[in-house]
Short mmCIF file of C-alpha atoms in Angstrom, two decimals:
data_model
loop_
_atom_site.label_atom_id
_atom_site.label_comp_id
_atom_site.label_asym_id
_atom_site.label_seq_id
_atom_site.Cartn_x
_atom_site.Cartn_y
_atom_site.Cartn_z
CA UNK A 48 37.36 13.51 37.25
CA UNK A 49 34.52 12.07 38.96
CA UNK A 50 35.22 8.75 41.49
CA UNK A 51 32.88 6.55 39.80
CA UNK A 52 35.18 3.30 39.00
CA UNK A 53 36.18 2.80 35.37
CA UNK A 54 33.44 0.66 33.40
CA UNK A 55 34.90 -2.42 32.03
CA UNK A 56 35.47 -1.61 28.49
CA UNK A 57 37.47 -4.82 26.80
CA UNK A 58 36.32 -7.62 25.83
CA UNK A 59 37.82 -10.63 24.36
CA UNK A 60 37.31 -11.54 20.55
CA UNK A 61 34.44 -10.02 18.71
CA UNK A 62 31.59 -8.50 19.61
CA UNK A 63 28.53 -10.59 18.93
CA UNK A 64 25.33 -9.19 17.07
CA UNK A 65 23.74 -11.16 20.43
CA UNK A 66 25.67 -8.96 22.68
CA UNK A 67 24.38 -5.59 21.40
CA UNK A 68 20.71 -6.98 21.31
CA UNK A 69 21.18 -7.57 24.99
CA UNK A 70 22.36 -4.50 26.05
CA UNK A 71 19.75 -2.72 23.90
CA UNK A 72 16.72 -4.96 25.53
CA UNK A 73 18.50 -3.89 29.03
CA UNK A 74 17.09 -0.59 28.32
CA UNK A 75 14.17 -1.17 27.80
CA UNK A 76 13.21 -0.72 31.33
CA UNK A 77 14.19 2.87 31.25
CA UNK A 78 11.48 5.13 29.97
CA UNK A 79 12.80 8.07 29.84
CA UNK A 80 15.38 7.70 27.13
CA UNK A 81 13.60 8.11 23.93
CA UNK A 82 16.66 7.47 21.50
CA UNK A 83 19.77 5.45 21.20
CA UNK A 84 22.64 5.83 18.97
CA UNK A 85 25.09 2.84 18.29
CA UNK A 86 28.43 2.76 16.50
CA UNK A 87 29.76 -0.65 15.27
CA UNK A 88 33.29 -0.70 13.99
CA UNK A 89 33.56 -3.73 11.97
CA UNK A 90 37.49 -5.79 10.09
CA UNK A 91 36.98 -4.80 6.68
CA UNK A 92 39.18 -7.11 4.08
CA UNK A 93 41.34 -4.78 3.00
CA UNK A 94 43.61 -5.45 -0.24
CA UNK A 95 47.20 -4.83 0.96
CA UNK A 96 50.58 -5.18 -0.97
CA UNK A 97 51.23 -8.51 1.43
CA UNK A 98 47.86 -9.32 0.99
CA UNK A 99 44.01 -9.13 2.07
CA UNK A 100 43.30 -8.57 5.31
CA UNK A 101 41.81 -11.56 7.18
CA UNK A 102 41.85 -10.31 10.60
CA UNK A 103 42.87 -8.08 13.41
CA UNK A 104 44.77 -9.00 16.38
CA UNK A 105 44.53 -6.21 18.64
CA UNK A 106 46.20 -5.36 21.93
CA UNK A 107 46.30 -2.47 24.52
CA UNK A 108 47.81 -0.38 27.23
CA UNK A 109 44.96 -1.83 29.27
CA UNK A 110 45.72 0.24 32.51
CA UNK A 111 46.10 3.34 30.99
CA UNK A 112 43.52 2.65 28.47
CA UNK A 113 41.19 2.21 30.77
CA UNK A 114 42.14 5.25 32.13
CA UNK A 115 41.60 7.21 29.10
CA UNK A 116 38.17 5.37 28.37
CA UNK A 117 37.58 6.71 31.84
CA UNK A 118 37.91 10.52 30.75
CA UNK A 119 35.75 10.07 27.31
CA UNK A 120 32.70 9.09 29.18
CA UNK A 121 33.11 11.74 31.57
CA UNK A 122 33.73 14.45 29.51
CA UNK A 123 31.29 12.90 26.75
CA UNK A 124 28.43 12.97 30.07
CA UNK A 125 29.80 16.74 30.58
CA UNK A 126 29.04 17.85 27.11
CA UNK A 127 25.54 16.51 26.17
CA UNK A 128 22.19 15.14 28.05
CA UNK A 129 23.07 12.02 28.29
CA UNK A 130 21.12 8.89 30.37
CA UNK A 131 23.62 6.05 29.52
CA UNK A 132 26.40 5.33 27.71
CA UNK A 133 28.34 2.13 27.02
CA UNK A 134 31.77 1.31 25.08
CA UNK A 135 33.43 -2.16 24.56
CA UNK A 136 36.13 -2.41 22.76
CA UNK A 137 38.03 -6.40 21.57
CA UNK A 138 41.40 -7.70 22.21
CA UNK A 139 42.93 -10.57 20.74
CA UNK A 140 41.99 -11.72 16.90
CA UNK A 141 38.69 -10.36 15.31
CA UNK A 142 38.23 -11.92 12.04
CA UNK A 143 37.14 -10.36 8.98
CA UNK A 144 33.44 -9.06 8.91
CA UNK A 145 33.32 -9.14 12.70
CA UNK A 146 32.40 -6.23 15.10
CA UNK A 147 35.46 -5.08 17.28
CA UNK A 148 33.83 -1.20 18.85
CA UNK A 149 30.82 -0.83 20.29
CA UNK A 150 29.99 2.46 21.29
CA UNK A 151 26.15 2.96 22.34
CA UNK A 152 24.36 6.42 23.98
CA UNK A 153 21.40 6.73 24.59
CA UNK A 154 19.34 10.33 25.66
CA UNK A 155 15.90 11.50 25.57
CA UNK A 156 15.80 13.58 22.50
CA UNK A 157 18.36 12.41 19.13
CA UNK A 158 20.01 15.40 19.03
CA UNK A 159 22.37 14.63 21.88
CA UNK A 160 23.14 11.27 20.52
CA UNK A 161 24.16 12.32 17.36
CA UNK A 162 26.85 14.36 18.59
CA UNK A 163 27.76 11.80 21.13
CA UNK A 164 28.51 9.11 19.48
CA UNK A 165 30.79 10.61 17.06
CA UNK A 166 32.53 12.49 19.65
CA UNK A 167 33.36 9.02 21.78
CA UNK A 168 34.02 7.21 18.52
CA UNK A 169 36.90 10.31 17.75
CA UNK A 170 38.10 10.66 20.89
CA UNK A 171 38.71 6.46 21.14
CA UNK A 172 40.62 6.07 17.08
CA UNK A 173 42.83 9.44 18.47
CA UNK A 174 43.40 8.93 21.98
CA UNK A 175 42.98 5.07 23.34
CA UNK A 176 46.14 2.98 23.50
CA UNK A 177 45.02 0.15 21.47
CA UNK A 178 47.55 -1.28 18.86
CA UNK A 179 46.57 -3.51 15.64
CA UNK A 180 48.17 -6.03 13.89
CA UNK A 181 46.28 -6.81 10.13
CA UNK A 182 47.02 -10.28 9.38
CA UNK A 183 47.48 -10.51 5.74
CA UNK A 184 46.85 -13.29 3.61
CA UNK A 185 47.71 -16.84 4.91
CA UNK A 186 51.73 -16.43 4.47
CA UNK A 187 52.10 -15.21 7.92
CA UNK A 188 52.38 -11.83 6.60
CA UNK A 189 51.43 -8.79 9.22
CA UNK A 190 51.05 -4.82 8.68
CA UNK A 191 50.33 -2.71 11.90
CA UNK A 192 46.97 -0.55 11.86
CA UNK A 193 47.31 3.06 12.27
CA UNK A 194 44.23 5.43 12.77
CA UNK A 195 43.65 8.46 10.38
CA UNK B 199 66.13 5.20 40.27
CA UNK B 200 64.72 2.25 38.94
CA UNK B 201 62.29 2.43 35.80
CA UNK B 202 59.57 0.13 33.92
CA UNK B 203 59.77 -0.07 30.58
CA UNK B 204 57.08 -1.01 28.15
CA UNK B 205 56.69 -1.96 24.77
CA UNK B 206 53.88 -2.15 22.48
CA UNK B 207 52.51 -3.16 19.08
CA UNK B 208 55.51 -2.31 16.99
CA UNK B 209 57.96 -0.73 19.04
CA UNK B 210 57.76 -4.12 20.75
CA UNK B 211 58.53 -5.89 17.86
CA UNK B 212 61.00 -3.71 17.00
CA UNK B 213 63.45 -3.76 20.22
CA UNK B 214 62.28 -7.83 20.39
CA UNK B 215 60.87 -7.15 24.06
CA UNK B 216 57.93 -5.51 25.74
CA UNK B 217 59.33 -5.09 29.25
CA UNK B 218 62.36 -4.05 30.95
CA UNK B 219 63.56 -2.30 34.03
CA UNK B 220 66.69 0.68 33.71
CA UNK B 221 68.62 1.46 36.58
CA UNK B 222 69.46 5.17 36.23
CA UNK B 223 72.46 6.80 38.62
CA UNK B 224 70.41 10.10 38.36
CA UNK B 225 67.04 12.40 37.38
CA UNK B 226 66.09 13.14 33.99
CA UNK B 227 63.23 14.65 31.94
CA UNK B 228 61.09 12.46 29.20
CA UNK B 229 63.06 13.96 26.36
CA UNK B 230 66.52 12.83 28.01
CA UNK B 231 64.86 8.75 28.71
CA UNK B 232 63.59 8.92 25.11
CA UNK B 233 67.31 10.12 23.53
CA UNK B 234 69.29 7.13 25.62
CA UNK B 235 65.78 4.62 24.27
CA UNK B 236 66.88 6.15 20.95
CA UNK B 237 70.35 5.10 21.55
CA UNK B 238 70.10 2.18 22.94
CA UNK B 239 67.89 0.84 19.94
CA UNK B 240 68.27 2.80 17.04
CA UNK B 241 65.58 1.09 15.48
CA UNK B 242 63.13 3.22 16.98
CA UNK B 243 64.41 6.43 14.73
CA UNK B 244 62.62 5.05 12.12
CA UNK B 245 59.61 4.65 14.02
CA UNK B 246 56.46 6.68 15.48
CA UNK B 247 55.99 6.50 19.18
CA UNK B 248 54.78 8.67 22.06
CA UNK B 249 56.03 8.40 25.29
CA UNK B 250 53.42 7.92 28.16
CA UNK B 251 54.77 8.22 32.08
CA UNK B 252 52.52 7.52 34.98
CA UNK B 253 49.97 6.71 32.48
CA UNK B 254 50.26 9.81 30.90
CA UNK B 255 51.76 11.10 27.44
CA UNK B 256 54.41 13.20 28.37
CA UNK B 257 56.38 16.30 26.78
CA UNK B 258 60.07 16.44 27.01
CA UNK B 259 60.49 18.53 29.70
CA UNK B 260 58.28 16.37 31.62
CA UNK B 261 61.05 14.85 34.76
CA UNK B 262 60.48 11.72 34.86
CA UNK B 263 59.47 10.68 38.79
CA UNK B 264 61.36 8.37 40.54
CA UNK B 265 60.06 4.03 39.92
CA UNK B 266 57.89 5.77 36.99
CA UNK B 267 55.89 3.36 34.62
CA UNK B 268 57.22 4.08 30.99
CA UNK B 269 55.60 3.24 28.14
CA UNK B 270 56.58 3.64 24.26
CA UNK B 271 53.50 3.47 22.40
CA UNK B 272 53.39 3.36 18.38
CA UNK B 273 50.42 4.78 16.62
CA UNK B 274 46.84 3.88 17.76
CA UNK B 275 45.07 1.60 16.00
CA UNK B 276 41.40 1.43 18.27
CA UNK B 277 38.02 0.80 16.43
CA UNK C 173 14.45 8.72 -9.28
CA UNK C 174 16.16 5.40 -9.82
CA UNK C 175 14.16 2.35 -11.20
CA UNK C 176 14.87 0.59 -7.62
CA UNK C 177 11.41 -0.98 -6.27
CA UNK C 178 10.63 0.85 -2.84
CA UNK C 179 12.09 -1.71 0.52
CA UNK C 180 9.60 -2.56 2.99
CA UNK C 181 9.77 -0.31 5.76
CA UNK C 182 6.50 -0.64 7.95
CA UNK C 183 6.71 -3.44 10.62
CA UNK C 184 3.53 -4.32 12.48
CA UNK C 185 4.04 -3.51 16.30
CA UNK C 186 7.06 -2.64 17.75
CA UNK C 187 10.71 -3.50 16.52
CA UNK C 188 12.64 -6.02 18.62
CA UNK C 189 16.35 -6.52 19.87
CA UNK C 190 16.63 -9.58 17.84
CA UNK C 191 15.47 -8.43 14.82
CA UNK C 192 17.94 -5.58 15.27
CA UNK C 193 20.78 -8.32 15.56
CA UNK C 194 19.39 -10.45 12.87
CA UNK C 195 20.17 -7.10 10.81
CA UNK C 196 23.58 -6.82 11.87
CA UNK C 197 24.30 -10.25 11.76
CA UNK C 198 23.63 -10.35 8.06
CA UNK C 199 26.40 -7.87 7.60
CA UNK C 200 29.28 -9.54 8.96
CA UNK C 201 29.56 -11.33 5.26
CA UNK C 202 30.05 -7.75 3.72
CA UNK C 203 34.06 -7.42 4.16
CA UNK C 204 34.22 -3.84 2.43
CA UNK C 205 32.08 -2.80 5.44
CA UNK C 206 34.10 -1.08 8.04
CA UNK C 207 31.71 1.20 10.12
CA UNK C 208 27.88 0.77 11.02
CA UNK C 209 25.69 3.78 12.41
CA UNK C 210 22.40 3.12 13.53
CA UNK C 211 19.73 4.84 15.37
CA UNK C 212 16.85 3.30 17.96
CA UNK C 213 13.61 5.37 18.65
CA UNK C 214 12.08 4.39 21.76
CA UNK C 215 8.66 5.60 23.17
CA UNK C 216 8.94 7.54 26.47
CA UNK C 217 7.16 7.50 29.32
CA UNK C 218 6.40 11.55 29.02
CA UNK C 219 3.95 13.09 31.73
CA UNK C 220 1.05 14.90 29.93
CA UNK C 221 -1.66 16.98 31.85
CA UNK C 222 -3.94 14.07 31.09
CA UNK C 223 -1.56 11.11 32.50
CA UNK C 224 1.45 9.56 31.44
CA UNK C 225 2.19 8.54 28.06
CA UNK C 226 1.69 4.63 28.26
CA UNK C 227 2.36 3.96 24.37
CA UNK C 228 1.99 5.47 20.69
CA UNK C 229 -0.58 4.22 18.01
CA UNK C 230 1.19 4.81 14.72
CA UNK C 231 -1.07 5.51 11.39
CA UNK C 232 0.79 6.15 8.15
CA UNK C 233 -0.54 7.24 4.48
CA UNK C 234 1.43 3.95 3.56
CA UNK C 235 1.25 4.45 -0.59
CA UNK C 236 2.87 8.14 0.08
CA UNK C 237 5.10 7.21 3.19
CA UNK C 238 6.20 4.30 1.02
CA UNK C 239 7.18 6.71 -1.86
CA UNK C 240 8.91 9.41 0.86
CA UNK C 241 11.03 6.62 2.32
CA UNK C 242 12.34 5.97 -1.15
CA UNK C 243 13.05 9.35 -1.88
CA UNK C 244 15.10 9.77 1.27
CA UNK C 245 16.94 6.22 0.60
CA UNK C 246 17.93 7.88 -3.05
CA UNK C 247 19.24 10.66 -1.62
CA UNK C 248 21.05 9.28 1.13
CA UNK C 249 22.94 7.19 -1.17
CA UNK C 250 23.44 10.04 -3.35
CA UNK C 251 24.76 12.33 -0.83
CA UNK C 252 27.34 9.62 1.02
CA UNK C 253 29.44 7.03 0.50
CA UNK C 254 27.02 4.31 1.97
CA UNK C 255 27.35 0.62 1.40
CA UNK C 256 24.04 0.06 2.68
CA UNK C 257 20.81 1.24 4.44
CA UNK C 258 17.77 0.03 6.17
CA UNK C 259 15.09 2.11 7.65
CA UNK C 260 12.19 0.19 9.31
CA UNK C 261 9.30 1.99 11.17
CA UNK C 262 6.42 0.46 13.31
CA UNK C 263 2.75 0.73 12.75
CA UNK C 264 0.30 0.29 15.20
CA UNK C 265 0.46 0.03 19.07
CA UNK C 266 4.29 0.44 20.58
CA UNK C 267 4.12 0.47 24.40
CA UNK C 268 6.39 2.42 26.75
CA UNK C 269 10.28 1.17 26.39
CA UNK C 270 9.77 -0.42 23.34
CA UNK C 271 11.35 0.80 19.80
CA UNK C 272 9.24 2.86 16.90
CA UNK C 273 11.96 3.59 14.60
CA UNK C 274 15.58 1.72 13.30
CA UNK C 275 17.67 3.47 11.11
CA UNK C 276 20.68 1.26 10.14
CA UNK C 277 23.48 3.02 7.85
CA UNK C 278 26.75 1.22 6.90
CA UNK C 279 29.93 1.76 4.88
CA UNK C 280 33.73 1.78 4.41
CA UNK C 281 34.58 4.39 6.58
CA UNK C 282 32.80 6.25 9.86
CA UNK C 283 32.76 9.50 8.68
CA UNK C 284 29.50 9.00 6.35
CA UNK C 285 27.52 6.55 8.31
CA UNK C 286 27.55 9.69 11.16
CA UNK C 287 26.41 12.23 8.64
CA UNK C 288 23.82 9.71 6.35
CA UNK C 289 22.59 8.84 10.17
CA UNK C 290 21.28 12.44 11.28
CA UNK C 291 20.18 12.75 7.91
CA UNK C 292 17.78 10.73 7.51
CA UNK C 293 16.09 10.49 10.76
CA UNK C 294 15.86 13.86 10.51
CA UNK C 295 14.29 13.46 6.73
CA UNK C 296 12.10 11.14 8.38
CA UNK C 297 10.82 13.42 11.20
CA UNK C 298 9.97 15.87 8.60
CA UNK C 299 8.38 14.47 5.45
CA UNK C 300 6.98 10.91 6.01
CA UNK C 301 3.26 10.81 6.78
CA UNK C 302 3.40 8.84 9.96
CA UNK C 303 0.94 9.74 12.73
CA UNK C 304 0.90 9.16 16.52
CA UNK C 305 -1.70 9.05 18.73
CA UNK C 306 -0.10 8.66 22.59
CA UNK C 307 -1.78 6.68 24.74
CA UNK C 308 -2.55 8.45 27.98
CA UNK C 309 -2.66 6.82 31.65
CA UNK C 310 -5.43 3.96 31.51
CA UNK C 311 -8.45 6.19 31.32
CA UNK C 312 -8.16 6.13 27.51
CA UNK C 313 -7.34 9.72 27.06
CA UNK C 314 -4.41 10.18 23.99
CA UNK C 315 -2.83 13.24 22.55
CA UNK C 316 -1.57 13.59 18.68
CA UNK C 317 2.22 13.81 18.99
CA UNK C 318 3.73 16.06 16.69
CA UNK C 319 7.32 16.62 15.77
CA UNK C 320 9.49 19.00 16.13
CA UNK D 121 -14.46 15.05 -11.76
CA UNK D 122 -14.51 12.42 -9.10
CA UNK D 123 -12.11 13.19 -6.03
CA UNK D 124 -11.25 10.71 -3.70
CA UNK D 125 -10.31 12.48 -0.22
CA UNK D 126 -8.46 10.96 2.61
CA UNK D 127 -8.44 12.31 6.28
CA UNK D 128 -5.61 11.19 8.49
CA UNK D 129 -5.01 11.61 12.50
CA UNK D 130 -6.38 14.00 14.39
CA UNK D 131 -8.04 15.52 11.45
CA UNK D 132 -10.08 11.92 10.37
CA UNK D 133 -10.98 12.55 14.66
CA UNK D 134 -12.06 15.82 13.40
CA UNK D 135 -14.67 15.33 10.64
CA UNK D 136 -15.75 11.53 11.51
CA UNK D 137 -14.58 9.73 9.03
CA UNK D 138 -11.16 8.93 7.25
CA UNK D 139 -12.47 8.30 3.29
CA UNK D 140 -15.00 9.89 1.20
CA UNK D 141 -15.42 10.94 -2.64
CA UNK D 142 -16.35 14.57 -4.13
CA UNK D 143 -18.20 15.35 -7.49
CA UNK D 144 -16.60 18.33 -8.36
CA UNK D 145 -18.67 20.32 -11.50
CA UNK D 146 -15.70 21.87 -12.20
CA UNK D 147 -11.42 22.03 -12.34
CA UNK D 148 -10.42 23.62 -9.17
CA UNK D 149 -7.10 24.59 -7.78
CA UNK D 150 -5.41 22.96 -4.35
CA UNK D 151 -6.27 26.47 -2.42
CA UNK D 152 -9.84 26.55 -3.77
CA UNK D 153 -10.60 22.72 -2.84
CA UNK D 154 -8.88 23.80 0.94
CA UNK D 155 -11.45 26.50 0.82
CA UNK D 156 -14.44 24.06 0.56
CA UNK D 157 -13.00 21.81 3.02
CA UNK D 158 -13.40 24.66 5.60
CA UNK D 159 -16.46 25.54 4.87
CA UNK D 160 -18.02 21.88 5.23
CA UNK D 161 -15.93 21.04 7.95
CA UNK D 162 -15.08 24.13 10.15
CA UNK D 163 -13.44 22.10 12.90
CA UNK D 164 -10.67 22.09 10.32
CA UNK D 165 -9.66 25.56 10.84
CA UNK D 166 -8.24 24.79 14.05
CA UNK D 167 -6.32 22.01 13.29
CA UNK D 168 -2.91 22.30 11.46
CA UNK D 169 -2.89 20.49 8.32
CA UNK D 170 -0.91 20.10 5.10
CA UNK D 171 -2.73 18.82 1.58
CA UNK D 172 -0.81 15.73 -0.94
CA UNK D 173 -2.81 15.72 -4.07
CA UNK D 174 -1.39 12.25 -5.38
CA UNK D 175 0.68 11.58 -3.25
CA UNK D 176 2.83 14.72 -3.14
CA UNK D 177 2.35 17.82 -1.06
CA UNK D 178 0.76 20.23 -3.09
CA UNK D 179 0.94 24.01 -3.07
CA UNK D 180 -2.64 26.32 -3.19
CA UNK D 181 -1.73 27.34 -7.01
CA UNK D 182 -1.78 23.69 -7.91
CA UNK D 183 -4.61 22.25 -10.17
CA UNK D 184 -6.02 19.42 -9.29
CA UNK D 185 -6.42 16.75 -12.06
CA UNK D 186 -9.42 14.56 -12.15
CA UNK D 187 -9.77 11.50 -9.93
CA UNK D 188 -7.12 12.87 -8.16
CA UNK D 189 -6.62 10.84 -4.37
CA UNK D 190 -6.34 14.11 -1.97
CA UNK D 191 -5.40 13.48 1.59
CA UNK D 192 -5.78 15.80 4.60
CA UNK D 193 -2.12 15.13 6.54
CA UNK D 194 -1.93 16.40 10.19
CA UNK D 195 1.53 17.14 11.22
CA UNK D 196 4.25 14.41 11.35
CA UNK D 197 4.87 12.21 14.09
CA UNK D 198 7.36 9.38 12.79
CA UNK D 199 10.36 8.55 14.58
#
């Protein structure tokens, strides 16, 4: 474990389209990365027996999540040429058809980002404790999320 | 020793709280804490949940250190 | 072949932030989405013997690219479970910092927007006529990049 | 047969120009055309180059079917 402080990884609500264009423009400035690869996880409107899906309310473990996030980037920085690397990651409600993951690595050659990203993306759905509720239809109705 | 005990997602909902603290007269490992949680709210027998102390998942031979953080944590749902 | 008319894929100059957000933006309607993959090339500031590399000129064989793109878009869709799939690629002058390439892959599930991702940029390195000549320092020296 | 050729790249840098046509007397395969090509332009036996005959990347064995659009591709640089 390195001493570098924990990035702040949570955000509140959805990720905005806006957000992502930002932090790809921020890296602009650095010329030596010559590819980026982003993953968006996004509330799909699943058909359940309660009813669709219209939303997920998620919540965390946040200090040891953080924790946790922590390690990923490390051992993600450990195991290919990285130059940056950036997860967020919502609490609270994210509606239907809006972006709750953000995972984004950047390198000078693709290869590296390939593997990266689905790596970090892995290692978050097995090993982050975040928790999801699916609200289901408008009756109130919940299910709780569980990663395959 | 006095513990912290956390709920989350739906072991919370299950036991109807997400925090409480147990006074206990003497040491025991992770798999001892999780057979009295087990007791104490046999709800949780029907349901998945890893136990983290310290911050950590722990095995149940893990002892459990003396004002640890507990945490019962159902299946993760990140992404 | 399907009877699908080939999507516009060249973009004059390089490919901004925004219009990467406009793209993802237009997504968030498309509630059996659940994971987006995309991948960002982005022109580095190499060092050459004859200077550094300031910016790429791209040339194309546009009626052949055109009909290459479409090929790999057939495939792609053939191959994984994709719910969609852009592919935009600049011609013309892209400076230093700024993006040549956007690859945008989306679909139910992760798994086969990280597999149709590597795919086709890699199709893409291989078999599309696209030509770069890199701009060299400012005493209008270049060098053909080629890909490996 | 009328041929339109197209140079691309480094290789239109090459021979000077990026478009001409050929009167061809008679059918020709892709390798024989690739021979001529040398021979009027030797600069093109150092350069690295691939030949689409309509579009598609032909093979030397290929015949080349009148008013056919050749192009002279140097190697890929997309991405």
């Amino acid at each position: 474990m390195s001493s570098k402080t924990p990035k702040k990884v949570f955000v509140e609500g959805p990720i905005s389209p806006a957000f992502i264009s930002d932090s790809i423009a921020k890296h602009q400035s650095k010329t030596n990365i010559g590819a980026h690869a982003i993953f968006l996880g996004q509330i799909r409107a699943d058909q359940k027996e309660e009813g669709v899906v219209t939303g997920i309310d998620y919540s965390a473990y946040p200090e040891m999540a953080e924790g946790v996030f922590h390690q990923i980037r490390e051992a993600a920085f450990e195991k290919f040429e990285l130059s940056c690397m950036h997860i967020y990651h919502s609490l609270g409600l994210v509606p239907v058809g809006e972006i709750s993951l953000f995972v984004f690595v950047s390198s000078p050659h693709r290869r590296p980002t390939f593997e990266a990203l689905e790596y970090i993306v892995e290692e978050i759905k097995a090993k982050v404790p975040i928790f999801g509720k699916e609200l289901l239809g408008d009756s109130g109705a919940f299910a709780w999320k569980e990663n395959s | 020793m006095t513990l912290s005990i956390l709920y989350f997602g739906m072991i919370a909902e299950g036991v109807g709280q997400s925090f409480e603290t147990w006074q206990m007269p003497e040491p025991l490992t992770a798999g001892q804490l999780k057979a009295q949680l087990l007791e104490k709210y046999p709800v949780l027998r029907d349901r998945k949940f890893q136990l983290a102390v310290n911050h950590q998942l722990a095995d149940e031979a893990l002892p459990i250190p003396p004002q640890a953080e507990i945490a019962l944590l159902p299946p993760f749902a990140g992404g």
